[in-house]
mmCIF file of C-alpha atoms in Angstrom:
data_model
loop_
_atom_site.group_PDB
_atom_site.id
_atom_site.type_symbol
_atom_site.label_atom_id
_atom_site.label_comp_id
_atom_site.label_asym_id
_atom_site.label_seq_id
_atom_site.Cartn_x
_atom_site.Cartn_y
_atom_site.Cartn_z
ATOM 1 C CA UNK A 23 0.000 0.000 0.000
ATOM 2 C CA UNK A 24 1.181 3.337 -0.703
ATOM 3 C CA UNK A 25 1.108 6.101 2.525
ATOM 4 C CA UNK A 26 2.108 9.800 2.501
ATOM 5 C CA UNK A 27 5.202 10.810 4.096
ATOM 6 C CA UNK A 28 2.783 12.341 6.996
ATOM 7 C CA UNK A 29 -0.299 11.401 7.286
ATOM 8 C CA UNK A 30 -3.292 12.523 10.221
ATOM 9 C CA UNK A 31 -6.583 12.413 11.312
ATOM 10 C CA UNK A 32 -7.443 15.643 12.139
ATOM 11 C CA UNK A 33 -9.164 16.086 15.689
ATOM 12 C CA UNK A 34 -9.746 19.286 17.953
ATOM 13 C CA UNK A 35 -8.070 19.210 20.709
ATOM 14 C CA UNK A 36 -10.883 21.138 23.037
ATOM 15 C CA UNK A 37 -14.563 21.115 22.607
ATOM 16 C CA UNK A 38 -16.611 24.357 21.400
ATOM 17 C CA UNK A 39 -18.805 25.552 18.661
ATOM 18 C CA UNK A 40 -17.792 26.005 15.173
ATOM 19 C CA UNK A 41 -17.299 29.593 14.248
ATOM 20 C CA UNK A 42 -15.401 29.086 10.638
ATOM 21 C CA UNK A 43 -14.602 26.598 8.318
ATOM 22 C CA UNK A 44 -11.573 26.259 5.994
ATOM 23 C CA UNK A 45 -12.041 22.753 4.929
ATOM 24 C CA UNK A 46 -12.317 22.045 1.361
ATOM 25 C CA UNK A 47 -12.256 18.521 0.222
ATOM 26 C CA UNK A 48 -9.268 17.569 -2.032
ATOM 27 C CA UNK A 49 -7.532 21.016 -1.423
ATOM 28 C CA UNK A 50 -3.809 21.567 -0.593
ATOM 29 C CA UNK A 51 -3.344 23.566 2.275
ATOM 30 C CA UNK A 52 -0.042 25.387 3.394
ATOM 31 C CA UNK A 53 1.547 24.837 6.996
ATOM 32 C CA UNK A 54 -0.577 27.537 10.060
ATOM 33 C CA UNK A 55 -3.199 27.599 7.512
ATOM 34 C CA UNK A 56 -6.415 27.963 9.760
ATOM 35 C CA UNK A 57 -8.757 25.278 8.975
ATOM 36 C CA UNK A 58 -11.447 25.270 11.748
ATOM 37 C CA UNK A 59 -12.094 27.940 14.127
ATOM 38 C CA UNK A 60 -13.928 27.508 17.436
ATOM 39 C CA UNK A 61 -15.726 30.321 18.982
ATOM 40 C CA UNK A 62 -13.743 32.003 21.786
ATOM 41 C CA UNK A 63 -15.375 34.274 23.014
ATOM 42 C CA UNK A 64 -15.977 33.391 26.251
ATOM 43 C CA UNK A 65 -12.217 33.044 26.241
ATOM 44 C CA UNK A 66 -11.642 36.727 25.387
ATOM 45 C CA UNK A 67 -13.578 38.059 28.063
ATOM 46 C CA UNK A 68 -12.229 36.016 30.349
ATOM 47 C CA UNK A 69 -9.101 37.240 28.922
ATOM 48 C CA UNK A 70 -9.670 41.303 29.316
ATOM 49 C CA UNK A 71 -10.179 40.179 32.837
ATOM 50 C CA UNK A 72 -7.854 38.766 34.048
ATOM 51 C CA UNK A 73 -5.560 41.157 31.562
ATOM 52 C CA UNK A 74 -7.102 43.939 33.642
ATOM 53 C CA UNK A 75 -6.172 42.199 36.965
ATOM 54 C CA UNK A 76 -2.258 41.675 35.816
ATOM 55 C CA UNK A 77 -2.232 45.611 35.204
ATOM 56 C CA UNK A 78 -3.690 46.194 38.806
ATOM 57 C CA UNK A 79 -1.340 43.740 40.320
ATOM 58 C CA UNK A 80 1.356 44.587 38.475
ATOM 59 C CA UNK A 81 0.940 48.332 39.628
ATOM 60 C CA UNK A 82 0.391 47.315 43.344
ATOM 61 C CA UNK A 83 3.740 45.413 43.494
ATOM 62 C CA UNK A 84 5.542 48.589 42.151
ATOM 63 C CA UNK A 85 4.208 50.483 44.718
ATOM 64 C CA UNK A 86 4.632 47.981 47.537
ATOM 65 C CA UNK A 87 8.284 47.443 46.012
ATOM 66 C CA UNK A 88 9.005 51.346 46.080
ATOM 67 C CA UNK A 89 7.902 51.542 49.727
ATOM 68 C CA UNK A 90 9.733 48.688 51.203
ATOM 69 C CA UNK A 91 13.120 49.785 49.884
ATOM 70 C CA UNK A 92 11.764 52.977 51.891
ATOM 71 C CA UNK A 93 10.726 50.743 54.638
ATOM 72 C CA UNK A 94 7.077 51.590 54.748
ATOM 73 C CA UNK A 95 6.030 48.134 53.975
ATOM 74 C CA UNK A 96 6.878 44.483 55.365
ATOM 75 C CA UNK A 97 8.813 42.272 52.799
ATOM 76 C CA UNK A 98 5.730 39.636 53.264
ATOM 77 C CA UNK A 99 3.122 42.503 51.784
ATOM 78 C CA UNK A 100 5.901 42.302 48.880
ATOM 79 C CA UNK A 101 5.334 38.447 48.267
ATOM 80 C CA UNK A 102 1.979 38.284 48.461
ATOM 81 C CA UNK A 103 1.608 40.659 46.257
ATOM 82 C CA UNK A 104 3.926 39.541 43.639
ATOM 83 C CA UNK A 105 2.132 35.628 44.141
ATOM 84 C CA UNK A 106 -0.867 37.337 42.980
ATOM 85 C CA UNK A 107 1.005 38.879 39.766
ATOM 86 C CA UNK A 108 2.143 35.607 38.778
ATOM 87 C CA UNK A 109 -0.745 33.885 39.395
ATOM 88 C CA UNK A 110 -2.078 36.572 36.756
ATOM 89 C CA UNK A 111 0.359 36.202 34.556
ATOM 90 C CA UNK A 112 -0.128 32.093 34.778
ATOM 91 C CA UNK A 113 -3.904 32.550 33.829
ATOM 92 C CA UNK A 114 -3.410 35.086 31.373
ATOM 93 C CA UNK A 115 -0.605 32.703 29.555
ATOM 94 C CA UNK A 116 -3.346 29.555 30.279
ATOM 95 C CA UNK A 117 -6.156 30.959 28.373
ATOM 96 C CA UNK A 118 -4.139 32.706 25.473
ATOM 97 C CA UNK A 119 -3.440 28.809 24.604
ATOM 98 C CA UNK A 120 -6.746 28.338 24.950
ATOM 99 C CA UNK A 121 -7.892 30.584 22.002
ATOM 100 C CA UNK A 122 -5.020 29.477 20.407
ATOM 101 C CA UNK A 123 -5.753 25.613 20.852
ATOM 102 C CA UNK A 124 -9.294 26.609 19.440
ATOM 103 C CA UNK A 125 -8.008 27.647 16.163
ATOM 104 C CA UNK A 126 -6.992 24.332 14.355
ATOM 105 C CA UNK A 127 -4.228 24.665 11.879
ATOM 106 C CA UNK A 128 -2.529 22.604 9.611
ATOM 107 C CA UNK A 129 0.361 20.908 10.828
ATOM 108 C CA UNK A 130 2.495 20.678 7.298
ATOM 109 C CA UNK A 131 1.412 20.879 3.601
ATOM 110 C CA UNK A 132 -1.077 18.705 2.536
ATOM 111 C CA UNK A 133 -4.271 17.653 0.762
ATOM 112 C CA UNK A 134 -7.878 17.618 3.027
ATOM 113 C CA UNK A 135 -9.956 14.875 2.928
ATOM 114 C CA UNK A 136 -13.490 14.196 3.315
ATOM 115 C CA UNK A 137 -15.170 16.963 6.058
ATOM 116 C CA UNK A 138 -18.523 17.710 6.963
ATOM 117 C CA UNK A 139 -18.688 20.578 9.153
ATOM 118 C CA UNK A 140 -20.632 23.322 9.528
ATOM 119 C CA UNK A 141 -20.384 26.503 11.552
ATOM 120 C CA UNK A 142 -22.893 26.949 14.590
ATOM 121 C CA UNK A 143 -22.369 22.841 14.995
ATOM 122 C CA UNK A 144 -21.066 21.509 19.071
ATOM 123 C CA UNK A 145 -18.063 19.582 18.260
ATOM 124 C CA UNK A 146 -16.935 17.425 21.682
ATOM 125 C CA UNK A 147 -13.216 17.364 22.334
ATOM 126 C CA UNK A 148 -11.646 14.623 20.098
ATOM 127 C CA UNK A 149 -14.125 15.053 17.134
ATOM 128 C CA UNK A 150 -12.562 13.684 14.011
ATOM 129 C CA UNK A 151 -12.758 16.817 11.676
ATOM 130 C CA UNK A 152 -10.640 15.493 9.011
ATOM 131 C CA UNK A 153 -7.581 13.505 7.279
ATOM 132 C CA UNK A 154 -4.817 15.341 6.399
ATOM 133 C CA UNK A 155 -2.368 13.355 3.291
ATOM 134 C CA UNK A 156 0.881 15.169 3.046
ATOM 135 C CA UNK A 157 1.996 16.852 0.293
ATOM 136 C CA UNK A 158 5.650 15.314 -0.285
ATOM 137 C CA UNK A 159 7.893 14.863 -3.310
ATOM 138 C CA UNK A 160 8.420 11.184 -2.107
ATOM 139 C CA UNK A 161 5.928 8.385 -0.723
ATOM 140 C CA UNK A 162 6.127 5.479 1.391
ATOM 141 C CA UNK A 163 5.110 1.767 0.221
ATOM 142 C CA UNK A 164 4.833 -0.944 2.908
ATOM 143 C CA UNK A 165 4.523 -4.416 2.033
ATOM 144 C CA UNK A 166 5.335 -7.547 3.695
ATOM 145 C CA UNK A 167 7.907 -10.264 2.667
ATOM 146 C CA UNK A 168 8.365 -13.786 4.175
ATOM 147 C CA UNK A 169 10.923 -13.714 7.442
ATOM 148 C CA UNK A 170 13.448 -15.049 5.510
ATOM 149 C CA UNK A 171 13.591 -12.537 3.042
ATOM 150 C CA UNK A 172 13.484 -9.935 5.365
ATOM 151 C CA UNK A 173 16.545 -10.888 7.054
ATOM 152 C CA UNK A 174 18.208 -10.725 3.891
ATOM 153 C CA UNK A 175 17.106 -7.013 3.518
ATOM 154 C CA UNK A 176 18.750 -3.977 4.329
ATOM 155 C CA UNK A 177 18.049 0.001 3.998
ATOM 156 C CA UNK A 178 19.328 1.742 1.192
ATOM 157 C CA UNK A 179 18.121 -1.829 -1.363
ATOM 158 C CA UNK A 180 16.355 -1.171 -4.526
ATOM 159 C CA UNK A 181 12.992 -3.189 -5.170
ATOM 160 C CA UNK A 182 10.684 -2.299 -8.198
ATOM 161 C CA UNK A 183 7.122 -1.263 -7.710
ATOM 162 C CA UNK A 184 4.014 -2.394 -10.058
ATOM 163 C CA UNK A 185 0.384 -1.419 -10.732
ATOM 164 C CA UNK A 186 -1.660 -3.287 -12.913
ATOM 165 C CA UNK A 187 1.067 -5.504 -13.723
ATOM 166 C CA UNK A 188 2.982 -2.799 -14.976
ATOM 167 C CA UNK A 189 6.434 -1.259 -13.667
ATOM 168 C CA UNK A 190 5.972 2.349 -12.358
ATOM 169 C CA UNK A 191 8.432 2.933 -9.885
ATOM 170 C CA UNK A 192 11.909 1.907 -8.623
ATOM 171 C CA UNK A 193 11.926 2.198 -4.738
ATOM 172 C CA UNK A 194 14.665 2.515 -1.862
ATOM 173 C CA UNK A 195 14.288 0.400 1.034
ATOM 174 C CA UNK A 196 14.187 2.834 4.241
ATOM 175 C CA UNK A 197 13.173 0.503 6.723
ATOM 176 C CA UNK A 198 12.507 -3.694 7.940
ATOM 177 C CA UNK A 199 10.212 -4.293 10.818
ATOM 178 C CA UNK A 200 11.924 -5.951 13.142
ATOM 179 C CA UNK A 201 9.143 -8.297 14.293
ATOM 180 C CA UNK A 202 7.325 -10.670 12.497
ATOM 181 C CA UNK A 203 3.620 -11.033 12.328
ATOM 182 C CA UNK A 204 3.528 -14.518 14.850
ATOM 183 C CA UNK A 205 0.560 -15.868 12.207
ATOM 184 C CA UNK A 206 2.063 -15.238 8.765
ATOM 185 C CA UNK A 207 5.576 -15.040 9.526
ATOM 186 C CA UNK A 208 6.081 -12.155 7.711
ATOM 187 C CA UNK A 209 7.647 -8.415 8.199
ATOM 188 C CA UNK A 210 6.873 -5.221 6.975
ATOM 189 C CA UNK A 211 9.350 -3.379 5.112
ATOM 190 C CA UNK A 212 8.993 0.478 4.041
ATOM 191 C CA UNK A 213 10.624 1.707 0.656
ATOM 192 C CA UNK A 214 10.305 5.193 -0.839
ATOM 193 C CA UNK A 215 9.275 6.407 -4.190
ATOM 194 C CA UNK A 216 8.778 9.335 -5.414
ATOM 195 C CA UNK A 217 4.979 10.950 -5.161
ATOM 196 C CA UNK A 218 3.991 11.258 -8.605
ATOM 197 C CA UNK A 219 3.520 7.430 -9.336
ATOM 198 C CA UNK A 220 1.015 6.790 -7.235
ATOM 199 C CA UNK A 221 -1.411 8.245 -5.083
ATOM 200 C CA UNK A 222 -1.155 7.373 -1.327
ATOM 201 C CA UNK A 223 -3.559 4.326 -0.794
ATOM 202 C CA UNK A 224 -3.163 3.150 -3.763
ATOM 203 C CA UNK A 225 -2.849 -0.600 -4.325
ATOM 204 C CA UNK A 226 0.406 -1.856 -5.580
ATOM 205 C CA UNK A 227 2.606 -4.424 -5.809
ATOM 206 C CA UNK A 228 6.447 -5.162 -4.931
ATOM 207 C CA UNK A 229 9.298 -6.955 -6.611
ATOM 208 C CA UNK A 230 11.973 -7.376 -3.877
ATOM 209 C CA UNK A 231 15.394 -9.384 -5.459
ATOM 210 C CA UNK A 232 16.614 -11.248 -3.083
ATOM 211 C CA UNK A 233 19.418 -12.839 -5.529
ATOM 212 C CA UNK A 234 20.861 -13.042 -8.555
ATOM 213 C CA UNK A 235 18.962 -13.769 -11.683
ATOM 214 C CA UNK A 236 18.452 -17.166 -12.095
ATOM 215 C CA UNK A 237 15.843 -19.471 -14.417
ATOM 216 C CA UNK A 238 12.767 -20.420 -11.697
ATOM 217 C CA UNK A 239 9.668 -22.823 -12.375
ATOM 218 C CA UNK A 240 6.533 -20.420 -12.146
ATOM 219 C CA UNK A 241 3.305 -21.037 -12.622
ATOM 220 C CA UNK A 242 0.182 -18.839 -13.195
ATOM 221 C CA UNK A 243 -1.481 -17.726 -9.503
ATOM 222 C CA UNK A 244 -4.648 -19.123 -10.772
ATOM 223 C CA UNK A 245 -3.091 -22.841 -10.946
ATOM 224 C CA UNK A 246 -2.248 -23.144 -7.544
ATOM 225 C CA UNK A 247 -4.984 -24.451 -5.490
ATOM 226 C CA UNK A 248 -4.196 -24.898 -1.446
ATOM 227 C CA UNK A 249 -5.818 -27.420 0.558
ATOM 228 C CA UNK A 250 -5.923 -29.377 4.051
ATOM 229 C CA UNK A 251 -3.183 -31.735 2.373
ATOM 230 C CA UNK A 252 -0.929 -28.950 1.162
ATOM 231 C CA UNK A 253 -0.831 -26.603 -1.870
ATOM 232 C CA UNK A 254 -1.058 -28.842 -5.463
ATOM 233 C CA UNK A 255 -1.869 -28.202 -9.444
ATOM 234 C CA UNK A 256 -3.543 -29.794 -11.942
ATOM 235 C CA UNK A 257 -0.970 -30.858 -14.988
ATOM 236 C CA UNK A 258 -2.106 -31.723 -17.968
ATOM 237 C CA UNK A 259 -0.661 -35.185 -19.436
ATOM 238 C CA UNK A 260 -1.786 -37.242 -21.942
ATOM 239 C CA UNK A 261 -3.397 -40.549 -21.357
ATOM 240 C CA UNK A 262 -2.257 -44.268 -22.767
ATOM 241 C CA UNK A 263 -4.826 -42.859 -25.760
ATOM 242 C CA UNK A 264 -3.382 -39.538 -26.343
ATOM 243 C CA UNK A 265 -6.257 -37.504 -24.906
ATOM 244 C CA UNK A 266 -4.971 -34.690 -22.328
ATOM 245 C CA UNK A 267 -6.386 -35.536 -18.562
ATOM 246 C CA UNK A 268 -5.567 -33.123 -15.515
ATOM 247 C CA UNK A 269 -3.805 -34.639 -13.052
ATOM 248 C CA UNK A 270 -2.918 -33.878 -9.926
ATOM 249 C CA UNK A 271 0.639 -32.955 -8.505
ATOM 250 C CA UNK A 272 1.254 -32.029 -4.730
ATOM 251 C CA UNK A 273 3.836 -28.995 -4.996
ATOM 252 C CA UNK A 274 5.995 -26.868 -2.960
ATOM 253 C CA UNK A 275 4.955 -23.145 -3.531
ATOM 254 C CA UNK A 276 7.289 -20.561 -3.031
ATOM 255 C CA UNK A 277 7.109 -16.203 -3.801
ATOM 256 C CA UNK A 278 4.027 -14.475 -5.311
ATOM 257 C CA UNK A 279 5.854 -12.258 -8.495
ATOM 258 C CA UNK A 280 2.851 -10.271 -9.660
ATOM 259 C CA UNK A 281 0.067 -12.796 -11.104
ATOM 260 C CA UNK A 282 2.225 -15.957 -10.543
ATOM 261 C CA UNK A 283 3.802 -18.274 -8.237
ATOM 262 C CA UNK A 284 7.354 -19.539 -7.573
ATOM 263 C CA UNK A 285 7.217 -23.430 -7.388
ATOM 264 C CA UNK A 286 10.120 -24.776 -5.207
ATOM 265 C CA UNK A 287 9.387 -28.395 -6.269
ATOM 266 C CA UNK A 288 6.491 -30.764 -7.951
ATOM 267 C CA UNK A 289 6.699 -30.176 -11.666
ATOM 268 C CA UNK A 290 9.299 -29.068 -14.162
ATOM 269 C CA UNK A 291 10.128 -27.046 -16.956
ATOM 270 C CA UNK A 292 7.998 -27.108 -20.018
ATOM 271 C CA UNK A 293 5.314 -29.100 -18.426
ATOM 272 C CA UNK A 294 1.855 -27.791 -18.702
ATOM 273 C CA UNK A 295 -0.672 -27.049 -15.904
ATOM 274 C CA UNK A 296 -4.372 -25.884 -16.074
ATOM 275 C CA UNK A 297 -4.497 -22.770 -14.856
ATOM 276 C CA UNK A 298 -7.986 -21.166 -16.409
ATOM 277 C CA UNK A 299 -11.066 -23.297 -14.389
ATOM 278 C CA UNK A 300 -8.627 -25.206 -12.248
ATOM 279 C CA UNK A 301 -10.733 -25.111 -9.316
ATOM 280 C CA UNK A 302 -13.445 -27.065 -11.445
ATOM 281 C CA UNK A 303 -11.136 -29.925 -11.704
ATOM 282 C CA UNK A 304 -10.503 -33.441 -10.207
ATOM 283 C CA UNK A 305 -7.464 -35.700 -10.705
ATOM 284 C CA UNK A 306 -7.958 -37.765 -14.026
ATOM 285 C CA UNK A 307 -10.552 -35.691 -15.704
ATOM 286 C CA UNK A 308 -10.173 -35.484 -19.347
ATOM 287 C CA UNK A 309 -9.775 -31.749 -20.540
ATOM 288 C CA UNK A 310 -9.268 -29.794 -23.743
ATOM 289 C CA UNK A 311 -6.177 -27.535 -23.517
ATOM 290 C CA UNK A 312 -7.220 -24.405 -25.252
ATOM 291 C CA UNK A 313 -3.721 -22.911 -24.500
ATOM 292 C CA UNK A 314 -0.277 -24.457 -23.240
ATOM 293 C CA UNK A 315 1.002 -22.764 -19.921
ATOM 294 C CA UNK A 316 4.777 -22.910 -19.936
ATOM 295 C CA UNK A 317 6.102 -22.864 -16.484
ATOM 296 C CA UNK A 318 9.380 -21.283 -17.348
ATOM 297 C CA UNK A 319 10.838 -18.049 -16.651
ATOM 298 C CA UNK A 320 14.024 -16.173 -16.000
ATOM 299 C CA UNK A 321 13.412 -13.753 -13.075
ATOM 300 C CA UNK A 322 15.020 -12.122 -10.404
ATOM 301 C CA UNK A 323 14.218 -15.062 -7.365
#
């Protein structure tokens, strides 16, 4: 799957009513772009108060101040009245964030997602508002590759990236998981490639070489069928009368390389298995080949 560089969900932070809305779906906003605006103002009234009280205090410690160096007033009077300053000063610095926090920018460039919000509408702290996909000249693609491979896989390796069967990237490995998925046995390893081939979420898939180029049996991914008593394919032989008749042939599968299948062992070049309507068949069956699957093929493996 591809994934932006930095990708969010993006949730206020404190509860209030909608005031403004900056959200357009499939837009690309700039970083400290304002994209939801809660009403505040509650907040600003508290905050001309308590601005109000900081000038007081502040003025009543000067004054306390001047007449203690005179020694008209106790050094206590002094503290007291410079606790209540910064007490001021905390709450005036406590609700500024709050305004602030009630203004929800984005984080980095990006495109918005779906949103549906409207101003006048109670939004609970934690409401998901929107995703954010980042806006990056590179992407991430994760996959996952059998344990084995993994281990053989280091950042900075080159695998090739596919859609539709097609080539449309060349990738840099960044990153292996280092645990491994208890059920399948596989890891997740992250390559990068650059934005433009594909969009983040986008489908793809991954050729990883894991050695030199070598000639492999393959067989189409429709042939293999799996089963209780192990993976197996139909191959099509010809009987003591010359007519073809599937039979079947217990194999050892290996990697998946696009739309077929690495076979470790169980049948050999230039033999032919039934790959279109396989799952229709039974060992012995006669069938009429309409087409001869080759299971040859020089690949990277």
């Amino acid at each position: 799957t591809v994934r932006a560089l930095r990708s969010i969900t993006l949730r206020n932070e404190l509860a209030g009513k909608v005031r403004r809305v900056a959200l357009v779906p499939g837009a690309i906003v700039e970083a400290g772009d304002m994209l939801v605006a809660l009403d505040v103002e509650v907040e600003r009234a508290e905050l001309a108060a308590i601005e109000a009280r900081a000038r007081l205090a502040r003025k009543l410690v000067a004054r306390a101040q001047e007449l203690h160096r005179r020694g008209a007033a106790p050094t206590n009077e002094v503290d007291e009245l410079q606790a209540s300053l910064d007490v001021a000063t905390a709450e005036l610095a406590r609700t500024r964030a709050i305004i602030e926090r009630k203004t929800i920018r984005a984080p980095f460039r990006a495109r918005v997602g779906i949103a549906d919000l409207h101003p006048g509408q109670y939004l609970d702290a934690g409401t998901v508002l929107t995703t954010l996909q980042g806006v990056d000249d590179d992407a991430h693609v994760e996959f996952a590759v059998a344990q084995d491979v993994a281990a053989r896989l280091i950042p900075g390796g080159e695998v090739e990236v596919l859609a539709d069967g097609a080539a449309i990237a060349s990738g840099t490995i960044v990153a292996v998981d280092a645990r491994v998925d208890p059920t399948t046995r596989n890891a997740t390893v992250r390559a990068r490639i650059d934005a433009r081939t594909a969009a983040p979420g986008a489908s793809v898939r991954v050729l990883v070489p894991t050695a030199p180029d070598r000639d492999v049996v393959v067989v189409p991914a429709t042939a293999l069928r799996k089963g209780p008593d192990g993976d197996h394919v139909f191959v099509v032989e010809a009987d003591g009368d010359g007519h073809p008749r599937a039979r079947l042939r217990a194999v050892e599968s290996g990697t998946m390389l696009v739309d077929r299948v690495v076979i470790l062992a169980g049948v050999a070049v230039g033999e032919q298995v039934a790959a279109s309507g396989s799952f229709k068949l039974r060992d012995g069956v006669r069938v009429a080949a309409t087409r001869a699957d080759t299971v040859v093929a020089s690949i990277a493996h």
